[in-house]
Short mmCIF file of C-alpha atoms in Angstrom, two decimals:
data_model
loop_
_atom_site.label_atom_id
_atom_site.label_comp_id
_atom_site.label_asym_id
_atom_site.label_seq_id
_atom_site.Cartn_x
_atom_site.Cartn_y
_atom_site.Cartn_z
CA UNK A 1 69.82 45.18 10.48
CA UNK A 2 67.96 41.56 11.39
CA UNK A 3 65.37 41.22 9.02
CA UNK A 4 62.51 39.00 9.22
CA UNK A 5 60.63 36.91 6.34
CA UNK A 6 57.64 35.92 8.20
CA UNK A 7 54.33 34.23 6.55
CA UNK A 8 52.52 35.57 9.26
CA UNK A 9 52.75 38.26 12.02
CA UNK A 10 50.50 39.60 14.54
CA UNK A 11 50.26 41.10 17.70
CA UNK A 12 51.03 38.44 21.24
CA UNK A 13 47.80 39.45 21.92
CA UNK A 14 45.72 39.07 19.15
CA UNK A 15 42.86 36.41 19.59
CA UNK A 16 44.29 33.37 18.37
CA UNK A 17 47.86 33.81 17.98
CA UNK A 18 49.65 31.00 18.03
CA UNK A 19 52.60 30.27 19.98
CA UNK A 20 54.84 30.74 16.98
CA UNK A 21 53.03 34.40 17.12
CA UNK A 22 53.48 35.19 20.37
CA UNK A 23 57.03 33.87 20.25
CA UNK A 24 58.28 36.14 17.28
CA UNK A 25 56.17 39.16 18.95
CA UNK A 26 58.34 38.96 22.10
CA UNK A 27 61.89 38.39 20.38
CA UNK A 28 61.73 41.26 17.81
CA UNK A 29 60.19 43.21 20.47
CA UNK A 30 63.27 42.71 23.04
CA UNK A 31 66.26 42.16 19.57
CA UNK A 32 64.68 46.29 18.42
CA UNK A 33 66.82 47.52 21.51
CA UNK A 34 69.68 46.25 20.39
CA UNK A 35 69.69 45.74 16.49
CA UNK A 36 67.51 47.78 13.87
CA UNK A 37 64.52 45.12 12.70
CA UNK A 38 62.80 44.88 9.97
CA UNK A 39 60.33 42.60 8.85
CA UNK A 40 58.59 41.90 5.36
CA UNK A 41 55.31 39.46 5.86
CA UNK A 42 51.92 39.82 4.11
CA UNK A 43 48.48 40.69 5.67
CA UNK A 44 49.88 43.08 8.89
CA UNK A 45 47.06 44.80 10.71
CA UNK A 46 47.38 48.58 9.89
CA UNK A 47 47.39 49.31 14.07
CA UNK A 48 49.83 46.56 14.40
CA UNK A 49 51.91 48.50 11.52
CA UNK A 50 51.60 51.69 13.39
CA UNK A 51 53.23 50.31 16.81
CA UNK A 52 56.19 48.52 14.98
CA UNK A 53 56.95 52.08 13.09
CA UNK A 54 56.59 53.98 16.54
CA UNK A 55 58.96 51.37 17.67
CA UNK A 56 61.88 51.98 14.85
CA UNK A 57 60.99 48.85 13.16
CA UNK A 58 61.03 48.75 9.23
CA UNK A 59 57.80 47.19 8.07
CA UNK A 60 57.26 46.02 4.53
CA UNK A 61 53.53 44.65 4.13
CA UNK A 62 50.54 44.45 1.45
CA UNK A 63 47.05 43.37 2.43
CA UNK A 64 46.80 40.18 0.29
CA UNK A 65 43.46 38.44 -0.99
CA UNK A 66 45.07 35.19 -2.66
CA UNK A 67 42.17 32.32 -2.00
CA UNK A 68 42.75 28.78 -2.76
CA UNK A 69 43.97 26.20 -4.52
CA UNK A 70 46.65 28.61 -5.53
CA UNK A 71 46.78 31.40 -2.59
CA UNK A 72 49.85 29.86 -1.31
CA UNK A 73 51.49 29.98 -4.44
CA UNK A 74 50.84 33.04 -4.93
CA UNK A 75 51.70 34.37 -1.72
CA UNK A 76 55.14 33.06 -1.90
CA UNK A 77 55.18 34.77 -5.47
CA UNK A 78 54.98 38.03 -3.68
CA UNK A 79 57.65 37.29 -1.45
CA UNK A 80 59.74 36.64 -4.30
CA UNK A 81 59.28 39.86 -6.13
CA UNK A 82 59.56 41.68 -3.00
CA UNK A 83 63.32 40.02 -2.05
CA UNK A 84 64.25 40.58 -5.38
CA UNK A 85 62.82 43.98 -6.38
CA UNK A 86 62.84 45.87 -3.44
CA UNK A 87 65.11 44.63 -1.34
CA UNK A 88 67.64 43.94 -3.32
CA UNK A 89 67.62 46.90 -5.34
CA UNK A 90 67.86 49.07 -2.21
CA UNK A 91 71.53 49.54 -1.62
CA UNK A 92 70.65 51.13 2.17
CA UNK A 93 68.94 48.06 2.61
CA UNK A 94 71.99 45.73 1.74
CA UNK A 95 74.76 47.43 3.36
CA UNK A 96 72.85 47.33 6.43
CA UNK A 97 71.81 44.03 6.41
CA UNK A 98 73.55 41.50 8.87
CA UNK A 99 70.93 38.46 9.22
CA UNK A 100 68.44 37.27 7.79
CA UNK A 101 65.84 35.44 9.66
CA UNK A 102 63.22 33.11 7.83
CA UNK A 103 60.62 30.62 8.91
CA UNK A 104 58.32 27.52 7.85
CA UNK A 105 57.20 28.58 4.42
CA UNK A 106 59.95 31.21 3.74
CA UNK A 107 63.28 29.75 4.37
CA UNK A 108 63.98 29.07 0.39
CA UNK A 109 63.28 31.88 -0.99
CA UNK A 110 66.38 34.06 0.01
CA UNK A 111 69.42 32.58 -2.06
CA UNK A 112 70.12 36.30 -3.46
CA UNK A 113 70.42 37.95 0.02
CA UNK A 114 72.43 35.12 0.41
CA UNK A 115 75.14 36.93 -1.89
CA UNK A 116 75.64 39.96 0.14
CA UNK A 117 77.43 37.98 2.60
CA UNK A 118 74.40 38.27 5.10
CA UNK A 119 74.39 35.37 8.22
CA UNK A 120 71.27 33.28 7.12
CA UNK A 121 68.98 32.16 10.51
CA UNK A 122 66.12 29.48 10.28
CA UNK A 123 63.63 29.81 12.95
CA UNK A 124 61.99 26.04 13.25
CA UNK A 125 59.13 25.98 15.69
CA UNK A 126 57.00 23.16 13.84
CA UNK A 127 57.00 20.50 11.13
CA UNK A 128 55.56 22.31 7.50
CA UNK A 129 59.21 22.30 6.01
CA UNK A 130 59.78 18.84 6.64
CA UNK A 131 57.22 17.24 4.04
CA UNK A 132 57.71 13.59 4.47
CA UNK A 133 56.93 14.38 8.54
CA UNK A 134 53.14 12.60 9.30
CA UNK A 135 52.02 15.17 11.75
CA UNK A 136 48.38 14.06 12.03
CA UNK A 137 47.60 16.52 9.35
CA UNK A 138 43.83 16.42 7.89
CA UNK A 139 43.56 15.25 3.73
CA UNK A 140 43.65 18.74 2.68
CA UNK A 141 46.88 19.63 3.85
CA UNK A 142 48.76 16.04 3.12
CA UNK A 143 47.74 17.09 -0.60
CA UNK A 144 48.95 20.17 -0.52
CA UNK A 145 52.33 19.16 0.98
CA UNK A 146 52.67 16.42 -1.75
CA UNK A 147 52.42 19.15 -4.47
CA UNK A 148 54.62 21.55 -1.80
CA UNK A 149 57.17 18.49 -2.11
CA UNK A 150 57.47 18.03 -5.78
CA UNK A 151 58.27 21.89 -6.47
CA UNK A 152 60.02 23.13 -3.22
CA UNK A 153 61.67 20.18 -1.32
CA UNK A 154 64.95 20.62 -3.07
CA UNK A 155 65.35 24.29 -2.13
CA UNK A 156 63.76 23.99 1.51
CA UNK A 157 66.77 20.86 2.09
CA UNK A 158 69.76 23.28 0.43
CA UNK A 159 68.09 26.07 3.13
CA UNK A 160 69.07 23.99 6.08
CA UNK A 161 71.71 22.38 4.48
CA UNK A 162 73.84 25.76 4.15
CA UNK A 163 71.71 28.24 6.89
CA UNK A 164 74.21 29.51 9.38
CA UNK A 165 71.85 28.51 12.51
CA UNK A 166 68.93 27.08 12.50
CA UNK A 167 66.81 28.60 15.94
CA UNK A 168 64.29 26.24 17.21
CA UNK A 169 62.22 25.90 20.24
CA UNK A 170 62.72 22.76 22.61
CA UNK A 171 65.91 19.92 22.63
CA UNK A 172 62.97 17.15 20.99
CA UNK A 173 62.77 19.72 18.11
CA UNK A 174 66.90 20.10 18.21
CA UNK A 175 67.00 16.36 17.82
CA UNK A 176 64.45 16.45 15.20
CA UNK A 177 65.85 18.35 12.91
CA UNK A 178 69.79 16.57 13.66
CA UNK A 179 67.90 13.74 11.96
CA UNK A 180 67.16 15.22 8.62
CA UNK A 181 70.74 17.93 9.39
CA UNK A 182 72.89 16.26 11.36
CA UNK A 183 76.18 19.23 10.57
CA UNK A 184 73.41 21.59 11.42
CA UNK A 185 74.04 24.32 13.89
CA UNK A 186 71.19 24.20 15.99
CA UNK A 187 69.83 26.90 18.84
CA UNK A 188 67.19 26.10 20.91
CA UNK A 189 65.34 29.49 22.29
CA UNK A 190 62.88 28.36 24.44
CA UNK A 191 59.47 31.07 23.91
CA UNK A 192 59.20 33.49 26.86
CA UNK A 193 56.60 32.46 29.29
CA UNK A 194 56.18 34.70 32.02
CA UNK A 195 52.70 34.00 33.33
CA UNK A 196 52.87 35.23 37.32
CA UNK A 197 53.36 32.72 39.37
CA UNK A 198 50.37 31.75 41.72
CA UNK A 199 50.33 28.92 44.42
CA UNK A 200 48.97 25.29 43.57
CA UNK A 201 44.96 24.76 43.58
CA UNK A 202 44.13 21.85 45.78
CA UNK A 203 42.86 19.13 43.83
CA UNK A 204 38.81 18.58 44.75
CA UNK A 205 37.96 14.90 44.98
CA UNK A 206 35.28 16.11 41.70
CA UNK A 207 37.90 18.08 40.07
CA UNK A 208 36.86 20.04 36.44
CA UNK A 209 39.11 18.83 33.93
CA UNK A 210 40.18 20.73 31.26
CA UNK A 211 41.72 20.71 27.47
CA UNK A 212 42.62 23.57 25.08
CA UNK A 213 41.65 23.29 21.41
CA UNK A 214 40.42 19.40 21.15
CA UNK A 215 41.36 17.73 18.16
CA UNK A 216 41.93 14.50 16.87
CA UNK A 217 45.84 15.10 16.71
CA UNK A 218 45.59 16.61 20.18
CA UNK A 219 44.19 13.72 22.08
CA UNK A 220 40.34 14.68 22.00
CA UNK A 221 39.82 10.95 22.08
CA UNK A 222 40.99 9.96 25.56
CA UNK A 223 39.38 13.71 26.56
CA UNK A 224 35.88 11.60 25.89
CA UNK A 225 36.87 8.52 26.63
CA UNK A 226 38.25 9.86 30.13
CA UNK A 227 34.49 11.69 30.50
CA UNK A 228 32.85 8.68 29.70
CA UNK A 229 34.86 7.10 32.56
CA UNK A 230 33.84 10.03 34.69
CA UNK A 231 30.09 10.72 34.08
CA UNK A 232 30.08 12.59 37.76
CA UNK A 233 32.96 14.69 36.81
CA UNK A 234 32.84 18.03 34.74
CA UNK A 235 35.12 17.91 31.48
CA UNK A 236 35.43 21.78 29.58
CA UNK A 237 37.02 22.03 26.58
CA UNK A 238 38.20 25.34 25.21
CA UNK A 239 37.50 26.35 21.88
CA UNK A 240 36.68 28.94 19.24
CA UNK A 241 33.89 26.53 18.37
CA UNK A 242 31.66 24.60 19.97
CA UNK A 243 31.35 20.86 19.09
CA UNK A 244 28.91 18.59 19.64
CA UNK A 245 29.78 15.84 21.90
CA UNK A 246 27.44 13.57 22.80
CA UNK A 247 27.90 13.19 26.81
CA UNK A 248 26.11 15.42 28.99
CA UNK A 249 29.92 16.21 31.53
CA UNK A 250 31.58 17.63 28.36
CA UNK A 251 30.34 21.07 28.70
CA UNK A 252 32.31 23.81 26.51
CA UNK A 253 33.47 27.62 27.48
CA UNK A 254 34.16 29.61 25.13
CA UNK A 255 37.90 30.82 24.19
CA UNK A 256 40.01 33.07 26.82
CA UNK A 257 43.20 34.77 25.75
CA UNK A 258 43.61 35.79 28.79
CA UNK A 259 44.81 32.75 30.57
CA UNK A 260 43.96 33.47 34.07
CA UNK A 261 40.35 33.67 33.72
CA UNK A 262 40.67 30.33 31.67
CA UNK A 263 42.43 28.78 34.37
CA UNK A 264 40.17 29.47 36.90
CA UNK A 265 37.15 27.66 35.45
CA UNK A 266 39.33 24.21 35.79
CA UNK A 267 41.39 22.09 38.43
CA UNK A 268 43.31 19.72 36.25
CA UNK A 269 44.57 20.69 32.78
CA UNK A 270 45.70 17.87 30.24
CA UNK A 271 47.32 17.84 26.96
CA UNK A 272 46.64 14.26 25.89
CA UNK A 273 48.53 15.21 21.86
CA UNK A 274 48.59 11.54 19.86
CA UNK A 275 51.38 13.73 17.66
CA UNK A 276 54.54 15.07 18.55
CA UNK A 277 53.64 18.42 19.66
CA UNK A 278 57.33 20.67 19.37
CA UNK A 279 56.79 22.54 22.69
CA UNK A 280 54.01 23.09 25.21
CA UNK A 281 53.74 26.34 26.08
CA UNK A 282 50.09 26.04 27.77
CA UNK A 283 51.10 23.13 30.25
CA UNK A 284 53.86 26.12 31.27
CA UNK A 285 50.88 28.16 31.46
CA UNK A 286 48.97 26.04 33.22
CA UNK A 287 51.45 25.12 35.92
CA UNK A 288 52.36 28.76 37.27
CA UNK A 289 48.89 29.43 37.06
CA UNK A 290 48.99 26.52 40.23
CA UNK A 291 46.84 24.32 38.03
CA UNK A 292 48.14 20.55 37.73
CA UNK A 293 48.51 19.49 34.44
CA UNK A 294 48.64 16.01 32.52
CA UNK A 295 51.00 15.45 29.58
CA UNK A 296 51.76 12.78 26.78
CA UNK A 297 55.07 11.15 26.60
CA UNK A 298 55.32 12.92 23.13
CA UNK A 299 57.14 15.60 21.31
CA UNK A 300 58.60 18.67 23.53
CA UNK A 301 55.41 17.95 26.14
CA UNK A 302 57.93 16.09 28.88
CA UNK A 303 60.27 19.25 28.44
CA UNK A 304 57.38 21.06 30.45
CA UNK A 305 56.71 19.56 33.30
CA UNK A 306 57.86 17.36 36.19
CA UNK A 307 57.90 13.63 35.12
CA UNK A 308 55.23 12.54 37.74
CA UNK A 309 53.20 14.69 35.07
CA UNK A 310 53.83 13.11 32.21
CA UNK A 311 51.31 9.89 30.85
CA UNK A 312 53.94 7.11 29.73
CA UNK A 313 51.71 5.24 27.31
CA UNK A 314 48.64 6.80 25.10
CA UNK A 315 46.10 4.61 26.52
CA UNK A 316 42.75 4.82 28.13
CA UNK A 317 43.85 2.88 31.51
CA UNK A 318 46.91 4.93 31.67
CA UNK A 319 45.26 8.25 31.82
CA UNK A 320 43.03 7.17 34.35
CA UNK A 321 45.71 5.60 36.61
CA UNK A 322 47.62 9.14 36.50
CA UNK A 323 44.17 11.09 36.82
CA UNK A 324 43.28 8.88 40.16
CA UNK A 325 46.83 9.78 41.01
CA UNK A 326 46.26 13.76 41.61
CA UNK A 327 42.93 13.27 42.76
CA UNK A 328 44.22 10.68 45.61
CA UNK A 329 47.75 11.94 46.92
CA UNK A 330 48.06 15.15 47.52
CA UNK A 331 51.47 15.22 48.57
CA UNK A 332 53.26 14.00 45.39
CA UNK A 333 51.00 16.18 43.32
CA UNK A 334 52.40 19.30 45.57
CA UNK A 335 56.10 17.91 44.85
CA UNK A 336 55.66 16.99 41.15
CA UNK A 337 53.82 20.73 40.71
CA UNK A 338 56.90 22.85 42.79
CA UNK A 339 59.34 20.52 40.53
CA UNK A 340 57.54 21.66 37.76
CA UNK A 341 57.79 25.44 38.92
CA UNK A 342 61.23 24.87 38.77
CA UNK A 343 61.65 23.74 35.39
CA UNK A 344 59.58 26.51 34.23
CA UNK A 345 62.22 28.79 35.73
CA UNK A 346 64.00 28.43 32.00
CA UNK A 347 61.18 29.55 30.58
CA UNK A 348 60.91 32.89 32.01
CA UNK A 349 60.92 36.10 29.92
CA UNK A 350 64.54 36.98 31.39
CA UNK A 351 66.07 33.64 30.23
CA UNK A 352 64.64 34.15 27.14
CA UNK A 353 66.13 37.71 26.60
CA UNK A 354 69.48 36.71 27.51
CA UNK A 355 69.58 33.73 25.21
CA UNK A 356 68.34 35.62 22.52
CA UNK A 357 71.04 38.29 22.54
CA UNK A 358 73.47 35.57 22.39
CA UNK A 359 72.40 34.18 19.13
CA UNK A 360 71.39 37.27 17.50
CA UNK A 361 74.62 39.40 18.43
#
């Protein structure tokens, strides 16, 4: 049995998974062909407990109503007791049990299972278990990682320190974590993106630019900036909620999980992140969708796309100079976006599956 200690799981298509969600969806769902799976995580939808039972997958869930300051606490609290009570205690459980899989939040709390001579696998797809890491996080969260620091920093570094792989999701994040691990043995598994591929939208010379979830710590600035450059051109953001942005171009639409009707309302996508973003699966998204997309030089962003794509320096006159760029020459867009359609190649659902298999065999 693989068994995965999740702090979170829901359905790929549930509005507003993330792409940690939709990335553990699609692995269990191809690894329960070949291995039993089970999973323990708090707060599973009772339909979504239904399909992973019809599917042969052990589920161990309780609907939890911890609030803060101390829901996190306590959440992890009832992780605890249910390593050590249940699973633990259940011989069936044990001599079954071949690896197990933890994630941000989770990884330090299975030293016991440790003992059974299980392989111990660290999926890695952002930053929360490295606590020094300055993400761009809001004041909230840098106080709660300061008190997540002083009581779990110890145990998250012996995690790594002694996990048998450690599965992450682009080579920035592989060199990322070398930093802090350098003995580490690292996987990267690139999340399965198989969005049908569609041919290239030309490029009007008043194109609608687009951005997904503005933020500060994903670039929202040069998003206005850019619009204020560009009062005859249409920017739409996409959002669960609207903001209010004081120039009249910045129009909002709503949130689409379905990505090809979010596609269509733009011409040029861009991802303008001031932080080191670990992967980008919507700039994937966006280019087999045959929408052009505009990346920072940050994080696992260049991994995505062709370099003509990617915005060297996080400034104002820079973005422009690349945004005049696919509006003016056609041709080199066309090449940069087919290079790009190569690269995405690696991310396809198939690649995936196969790499997969090879680190969870």
């Amino acid at each position: 049995m693989i068994l995965f200690i999740l702090y979170e799981f829901v359905a790929s298509t549930q509005k507003g998974a993330s792409g940690g969600n939709i990335s553990n969806y699609l692995l269990i769902d191809k690894l329960r062909h070949h291995k039993k799976i089970g999973i323990i995580a708090p707060n599973i939808p009772i339909a979504l407990v239904k399909e992973l039972e019809s599917k042969g997958i052990f589920v161990i869930t309780e609907h939890l109503k911890f609030k803060p300051p101390f829901g996190g606490f306590k959440t992890r609290q009832w992780f605890k007791n249910t390593i050590d009570n249940l699973i633990c205690n259940t011989p069936t459980i044990i001599s079954e049990l071949e690896i197990v899989v933890t994630s941000n939040g989770t990884c330090d709390l299975t030293e016991k299972l440790r003992k059974n001579q299980t392989q111990q696998y660290i999926l890695c797809r952002a930053f929360e278990d490295f606590l020094d890491h300055n993400a761009h996080y809001p004041l909230k969260e840098k106080i709660r990682r300061i008190f997540k620091k002083i009581y779990t920093a110890k145990k998250i570094s012996k995690a790594y320190q002694t996990a048998d792989r450690i599965v992450t999701n682009s080579e920035f994040m592989k060199g990322f974590i070398q930093n802090y691990y350098p003995e580490a043995n690292i996987s990267v598994l690139y999340p399965p993106i198989d969005v049908p591929l569609k041919k290239l939208k030309p490029t009007p010379s008043k194109p609608r630019i687009g951005i997904i979830n503005p933020s500060t710590r994903k670039g929202e600035g040069i998003f206005l900036l850019l619009a204020k450059h560009h009062p005859d051109v249409d920017f739409i953001y996409f959002s669960q909620h609207q903001k209010n942005y004081p120039l009249e171009n910045v129009k909002f639409a709503g949130w689409f999980s379905d990505r090809d009707k979010l596609f269509t309302q733009i011409d040029i996508l861009i991802a303008p992140s001031v932080w080191s973003e670990p992967f980008g699966r919507v700039s994937v998204e966006a280019i087999r969708s045959g929408v052009p997309v505009l990346v920072s030089n940050i994080g696992g962003l260049p991994e995505t796309v062709d370099q003509m794509f990617v915005v060297s320096e996080h400034s104002i006159q820079c973005w422009n100079k690349k945004l005049n760029w696919l509006i003016t020459y056609p041709t080199e867009v066309e090449a940069a976006w087919s290079h790009s359609v190569m690269r995405s190649m690696k991310f396809e659902q198939k690649e995936h599956d196969e790499k997969a298999l090879s680190i969870f065999s």
